[in-house]
């Protein structure tokens, strides 16, 4: 699967052009158009650059493009803050030395202090995500909710669980939203690490195994994983509605601490308490 920065930059810009109608930016919309949305020359005109310059940008031949140009293109294409930062990342990929490091296959490690921190969080589920949304570590209640310890190590990856697990639609009542969010974050990771062979392999496997993934990946959505809410169905305690917070780990920019934070006094909080008690009961 090709996730090279040149290909990604062009695909991303074309996908964003396609969603803007000419009338939205004050251009006439009548007449035959071979492609949906804005033409390349219209984006160039509105951004204040030459058509040739913009074409070279879409083709990945503008490595020295300035922030001013990228900001102007972003305004025309109505990019949000995350999309704008993503545009900068794919338009100006990392130097060769960083590319080689990103392509390495060394497994990520969680600091002992972080594992102790996870173990000290005993009232709510928590886990640490690494590159490619691999699950690197978890606390007892996180394991009781999601079942990380019962998964083969290679399957401890959130996109795999969302798209390749046959039970995913049952586990996530709002599966379409969960799927879109998962792909959008994975796309953001791909933009920052375009030469990661393991990521390319993962995207290829997901594309072969899931038509939904292929469709969502082609949309080129990008989104930060910061905060939100997720509904899950647990086979023991039933449905759980859990807001979550995601925190970047200091000193480990490719690791995130995800903590589910159920509303105090809610049914979910009570069910998590029951689940913690169930999980702590030794098997007879």
Short mmCIF file of C-alpha atoms in Angstrom, two decimals:
data_model
loop_
_atom_site.label_atom_id
_atom_site.label_comp_id
_atom_site.label_asym_id
_atom_site.label_seq_id
_atom_site.Cartn_x
_atom_site.Cartn_y
_atom_site.Cartn_z
CA UNK A 1 0.00 0.00 0.00
CA UNK A 2 1.48 3.35 -1.10
CA UNK A 3 1.47 5.98 1.68
CA UNK A 4 4.39 7.98 0.26
CA UNK A 5 4.22 11.74 0.96
CA UNK A 6 4.11 12.74 -2.73
CA UNK A 7 1.11 10.51 -3.42
CA UNK A 8 -0.55 11.45 -0.14
CA UNK A 9 -0.21 15.20 -0.70
CA UNK A 10 -1.84 15.07 -4.11
CA UNK A 11 -4.63 12.72 -3.01
CA UNK A 12 -5.35 14.86 0.05
CA UNK A 13 -5.56 18.11 -1.91
CA UNK A 14 -7.75 16.54 -4.59
CA UNK A 15 -10.10 15.11 -1.96
CA UNK A 16 -10.44 18.55 -0.37
CA UNK A 17 -11.00 20.29 -3.71
CA UNK A 18 -13.79 17.84 -4.46
CA UNK A 19 -15.81 18.78 -1.39
CA UNK A 20 -15.90 22.56 -2.13
CA UNK A 21 -18.59 23.72 -4.54
CA UNK A 22 -17.75 26.74 -6.74
CA UNK A 23 -20.75 28.67 -5.45
CA UNK A 24 -19.39 28.40 -1.91
CA UNK A 25 -16.36 30.50 -2.83
CA UNK A 26 -18.08 32.99 -5.12
CA UNK A 27 -17.39 31.26 -8.44
CA UNK A 28 -20.01 30.44 -11.10
CA UNK A 29 -21.12 26.83 -10.83
CA UNK A 30 -22.83 26.40 -14.18
CA UNK A 31 -21.32 24.54 -17.09
CA UNK A 32 -19.89 21.05 -17.47
CA UNK A 33 -17.24 19.97 -14.98
CA UNK A 34 -15.18 16.84 -15.43
CA UNK A 35 -14.39 16.63 -11.71
CA UNK A 36 -16.48 17.43 -8.63
CA UNK A 37 -15.70 20.56 -6.65
CA UNK A 38 -13.05 23.11 -7.53
CA UNK A 39 -10.65 22.89 -10.44
CA UNK A 40 -6.92 23.24 -9.80
CA UNK A 41 -6.79 26.59 -11.59
CA UNK A 42 -9.61 27.88 -9.38
CA UNK A 43 -7.76 26.90 -6.21
CA UNK A 44 -4.63 28.59 -7.56
CA UNK A 45 -6.56 31.77 -8.39
CA UNK A 46 -8.22 31.97 -4.99
CA UNK A 47 -4.96 31.21 -3.16
CA UNK A 48 -3.02 33.82 -5.12
CA UNK A 49 -0.48 31.49 -6.73
CA UNK A 50 0.18 30.51 -10.33
CA UNK A 51 -1.60 27.50 -11.78
CA UNK A 52 1.76 25.88 -12.55
CA UNK A 53 2.88 26.37 -8.95
CA UNK A 54 -0.28 24.77 -7.57
CA UNK A 55 -0.06 21.84 -10.01
CA UNK A 56 3.52 21.21 -8.90
CA UNK A 57 2.33 21.32 -5.27
CA UNK A 58 -0.34 18.67 -5.95
CA UNK A 59 2.26 16.56 -7.68
CA UNK A 60 4.55 16.71 -4.63
CA UNK A 61 7.16 18.82 -6.41
CA UNK A 62 7.09 21.77 -4.02
CA UNK A 63 9.35 20.83 -1.06
CA UNK A 64 10.20 24.46 -0.31
CA UNK A 65 6.62 25.67 -0.21
CA UNK A 66 6.11 28.40 2.37
CA UNK A 67 3.71 28.54 5.30
CA UNK A 68 2.02 31.51 3.62
CA UNK A 69 1.17 29.47 0.53
CA UNK A 70 0.01 26.47 2.55
CA UNK A 71 -2.12 28.74 4.73
CA UNK A 72 -3.67 30.34 1.64
CA UNK A 73 -4.45 26.95 0.10
CA UNK A 74 -5.88 25.81 3.43
CA UNK A 75 -8.18 28.82 3.61
CA UNK A 76 -9.48 28.17 0.08
CA UNK A 77 -10.08 24.49 0.87
CA UNK A 78 -11.58 25.36 4.27
CA UNK A 79 -9.26 23.10 6.23
CA UNK A 80 -9.68 22.91 9.98
CA UNK A 81 -6.67 23.22 12.31
CA UNK A 82 -5.85 19.50 12.23
CA UNK A 83 -6.15 19.32 8.44
CA UNK A 84 -3.97 22.43 8.06
CA UNK A 85 -1.23 20.93 10.22
CA UNK A 86 -1.53 17.69 8.27
CA UNK A 87 -1.09 19.61 5.03
CA UNK A 88 2.14 21.13 6.34
CA UNK A 89 3.37 17.69 7.41
CA UNK A 90 2.79 15.96 4.07
CA UNK A 91 3.90 18.97 2.01
CA UNK A 92 7.22 19.11 3.86
CA UNK A 93 8.11 15.53 4.86
CA UNK A 94 10.80 14.74 7.39
CA UNK A 95 14.49 14.73 6.36
CA UNK A 96 16.06 11.46 5.22
CA UNK A 97 17.54 10.59 8.62
CA UNK A 98 14.17 10.88 10.32
CA UNK A 99 12.53 8.92 7.51
CA UNK A 100 14.91 6.02 8.09
CA UNK A 101 14.19 6.11 11.82
CA UNK A 102 10.45 6.15 11.16
CA UNK A 103 10.78 3.08 8.96
CA UNK A 104 12.46 1.06 11.71
CA UNK A 105 10.78 -1.99 13.14
CA UNK A 106 11.95 -1.78 16.76
CA UNK A 107 8.98 -2.39 19.09
CA UNK A 108 7.85 0.50 21.23
CA UNK A 109 8.42 0.20 24.96
CA UNK A 110 6.46 1.67 27.85
CA UNK A 111 8.48 3.20 30.68
CA UNK A 112 8.23 1.37 34.02
CA UNK A 113 6.91 4.53 35.63
CA UNK A 114 4.04 4.65 33.15
CA UNK A 115 3.13 1.05 33.90
CA UNK A 116 3.03 1.92 37.60
CA UNK A 117 0.83 4.91 36.77
CA UNK A 118 -1.56 2.66 34.82
CA UNK A 119 -1.75 0.20 37.72
CA UNK A 120 -2.55 3.05 40.12
CA UNK A 121 -5.62 3.97 38.05
CA UNK A 122 -7.95 1.34 39.47
CA UNK A 123 -11.44 2.87 39.19
CA UNK A 124 -11.60 3.56 35.43
CA UNK A 125 -10.30 1.78 32.30
CA UNK A 126 -7.01 3.09 30.91
CA UNK A 127 -4.45 2.01 28.33
CA UNK A 128 -1.54 3.34 26.29
CA UNK A 129 -1.60 3.56 22.51
CA UNK A 130 1.55 3.73 20.42
CA UNK A 131 2.30 4.03 16.73
CA UNK A 132 -0.36 2.70 14.34
CA UNK A 133 -2.75 2.67 17.33
CA UNK A 134 -1.02 -0.42 18.74
CA UNK A 135 -2.08 -1.10 22.34
CA UNK A 136 1.14 -1.15 24.38
CA UNK A 137 -0.10 -1.45 27.99
CA UNK A 138 -3.33 -1.37 30.02
CA UNK A 139 -4.67 -1.45 33.55
CA UNK A 140 -6.82 -4.21 35.03
CA UNK A 141 -10.15 -2.53 34.35
CA UNK A 142 -9.11 -1.62 30.80
CA UNK A 143 -8.37 -5.29 30.25
CA UNK A 144 -11.70 -6.30 31.80
CA UNK A 145 -13.56 -3.96 29.42
CA UNK A 146 -11.68 -4.64 26.17
CA UNK A 147 -9.92 -7.97 26.76
CA UNK A 148 -6.43 -6.99 25.62
CA UNK A 149 -4.70 -9.85 27.46
CA UNK A 150 -6.85 -12.42 25.62
CA UNK A 151 -5.80 -11.11 22.21
CA UNK A 152 -2.76 -12.45 20.35
CA UNK A 153 -0.07 -9.73 20.50
CA UNK A 154 -0.36 -9.01 16.76
CA UNK A 155 -4.07 -8.23 17.18
CA UNK A 156 -3.60 -5.67 19.96
CA UNK A 157 -4.24 -2.85 17.54
CA UNK A 158 -7.35 -0.69 17.50
CA UNK A 159 -7.85 -0.53 13.69
CA UNK A 160 -7.56 -4.33 13.49
CA UNK A 161 -10.17 -4.70 16.22
CA UNK A 162 -12.54 -2.23 14.58
CA UNK A 163 -12.29 -3.54 11.01
CA UNK A 164 -11.17 -7.17 11.17
CA UNK A 165 -12.85 -8.42 14.36
CA UNK A 166 -16.15 -10.11 13.34
CA UNK A 167 -17.71 -8.96 16.63
CA UNK A 168 -16.84 -5.27 16.18
CA UNK A 169 -20.33 -4.18 15.13
CA UNK A 170 -21.74 -5.84 18.24
CA UNK A 171 -19.09 -4.37 20.51
CA UNK A 172 -19.56 -0.82 19.19
CA UNK A 173 -23.23 0.19 18.81
CA UNK A 174 -22.06 3.34 17.01
CA UNK A 175 -19.68 1.41 14.78
CA UNK A 176 -19.77 3.81 11.77
CA UNK A 177 -18.63 6.72 13.94
CA UNK A 178 -15.97 4.63 15.66
CA UNK A 179 -14.70 3.37 12.29
CA UNK A 180 -14.47 6.87 10.79
CA UNK A 181 -12.66 8.23 13.85
CA UNK A 182 -10.20 5.32 13.82
CA UNK A 183 -9.31 5.80 10.16
CA UNK A 184 -8.98 9.56 10.56
CA UNK A 185 -6.45 9.15 13.36
CA UNK A 186 -4.55 6.41 11.50
CA UNK A 187 -4.34 8.74 8.47
CA UNK A 188 -2.85 11.43 10.71
CA UNK A 189 -0.24 8.95 11.93
CA UNK A 190 0.56 7.99 8.34
CA UNK A 191 1.17 11.62 7.43
CA UNK A 192 3.73 11.96 10.21
CA UNK A 193 5.45 8.63 9.40
CA UNK A 194 5.09 8.12 5.63
CA UNK A 195 7.99 5.65 5.39
CA UNK A 196 6.83 3.26 8.10
CA UNK A 197 6.81 -0.18 6.48
CA UNK A 198 4.71 -1.70 9.27
CA UNK A 199 2.09 0.99 8.81
CA UNK A 200 1.99 0.38 5.07
CA UNK A 201 1.54 -3.34 5.75
CA UNK A 202 -1.27 -2.63 8.22
CA UNK A 203 -3.08 -0.35 5.78
CA UNK A 204 -2.73 -3.00 3.09
CA UNK A 205 -4.16 -5.75 5.29
CA UNK A 206 -7.07 -3.57 6.40
CA UNK A 207 -7.78 -2.59 2.80
CA UNK A 208 -7.87 -6.22 1.70
CA UNK A 209 -9.96 -7.30 4.66
CA UNK A 210 -12.53 -4.52 4.86
CA UNK A 211 -14.45 -2.69 2.16
CA UNK A 212 -15.48 -0.14 4.79
CA UNK A 213 -11.85 0.61 5.56
CA UNK A 214 -11.03 1.07 1.86
CA UNK A 215 -13.90 3.53 1.49
CA UNK A 216 -13.01 5.53 4.59
CA UNK A 217 -9.29 5.54 3.79
CA UNK A 218 -10.07 6.99 0.35
CA UNK A 219 -11.90 9.91 2.01
CA UNK A 220 -8.59 11.21 3.45
CA UNK A 221 -10.17 12.33 6.71
CA UNK A 222 -7.73 13.37 9.43
CA UNK A 223 -8.50 13.91 13.10
CA UNK A 224 -6.62 14.28 16.37
CA UNK A 225 -7.45 11.77 19.08
CA UNK A 226 -8.05 14.11 22.01
CA UNK A 227 -11.39 13.58 23.72
CA UNK A 228 -14.81 12.15 22.98
CA UNK A 229 -17.25 9.48 24.04
CA UNK A 230 -17.72 5.86 23.06
CA UNK A 231 -20.47 3.29 23.61
CA UNK A 232 -19.50 -0.34 24.04
CA UNK A 233 -21.42 -3.55 24.75
CA UNK A 234 -19.78 -5.83 27.29
CA UNK A 235 -20.83 -9.51 27.47
CA UNK A 236 -21.01 -9.43 31.29
CA UNK A 237 -22.31 -6.00 32.32
CA UNK A 238 -24.03 -4.79 29.15
CA UNK A 239 -23.80 -1.39 27.51
CA UNK A 240 -21.23 1.15 28.71
CA UNK A 241 -21.24 4.84 27.75
CA UNK A 242 -17.77 6.22 28.38
CA UNK A 243 -16.34 9.65 27.70
CA UNK A 244 -12.58 9.51 27.25
CA UNK A 245 -9.56 11.77 27.48
CA UNK A 246 -6.34 11.24 25.53
CA UNK A 247 -3.05 12.63 26.83
CA UNK A 248 0.29 12.68 25.00
CA UNK A 249 2.99 11.01 27.09
CA UNK A 250 5.77 13.44 27.99
CA UNK A 251 9.03 12.40 26.37
CA UNK A 252 7.22 9.85 24.18
CA UNK A 253 5.41 11.83 21.44
CA UNK A 254 4.24 8.63 19.73
CA UNK A 255 2.50 7.31 22.85
CA UNK A 256 -0.85 8.37 24.30
CA UNK A 257 -2.56 7.61 27.57
CA UNK A 258 -6.28 6.98 27.01
CA UNK A 259 -8.52 7.12 30.08
CA UNK A 260 -12.25 6.43 30.06
CA UNK A 261 -14.07 8.79 32.41
CA UNK A 262 -17.67 7.68 33.10
CA UNK A 263 -20.05 10.25 34.53
CA UNK A 264 -20.15 10.13 38.36
CA UNK A 265 -23.28 8.36 39.56
CA UNK A 266 -24.08 7.04 36.10
CA UNK A 267 -25.19 3.53 35.24
CA UNK A 268 -21.87 3.05 33.46
CA UNK A 269 -19.93 3.90 36.61
CA UNK A 270 -21.96 1.33 38.54
CA UNK A 271 -21.44 -1.30 35.84
CA UNK A 272 -17.70 -0.66 35.79
CA UNK A 273 -17.65 -1.14 39.55
CA UNK A 274 -19.41 -4.49 39.12
CA UNK A 275 -17.02 -5.42 36.32
CA UNK A 276 -13.99 -4.61 38.46
CA UNK A 277 -15.37 -6.83 41.20
CA UNK A 278 -16.13 -9.61 38.71
CA UNK A 279 -12.66 -9.41 37.17
CA UNK A 280 -11.02 -9.57 40.60
CA UNK A 281 -12.93 -12.71 41.60
CA UNK A 282 -10.67 -15.80 41.24
CA UNK A 283 -11.96 -18.48 38.90
CA UNK A 284 -13.29 -21.55 40.73
#
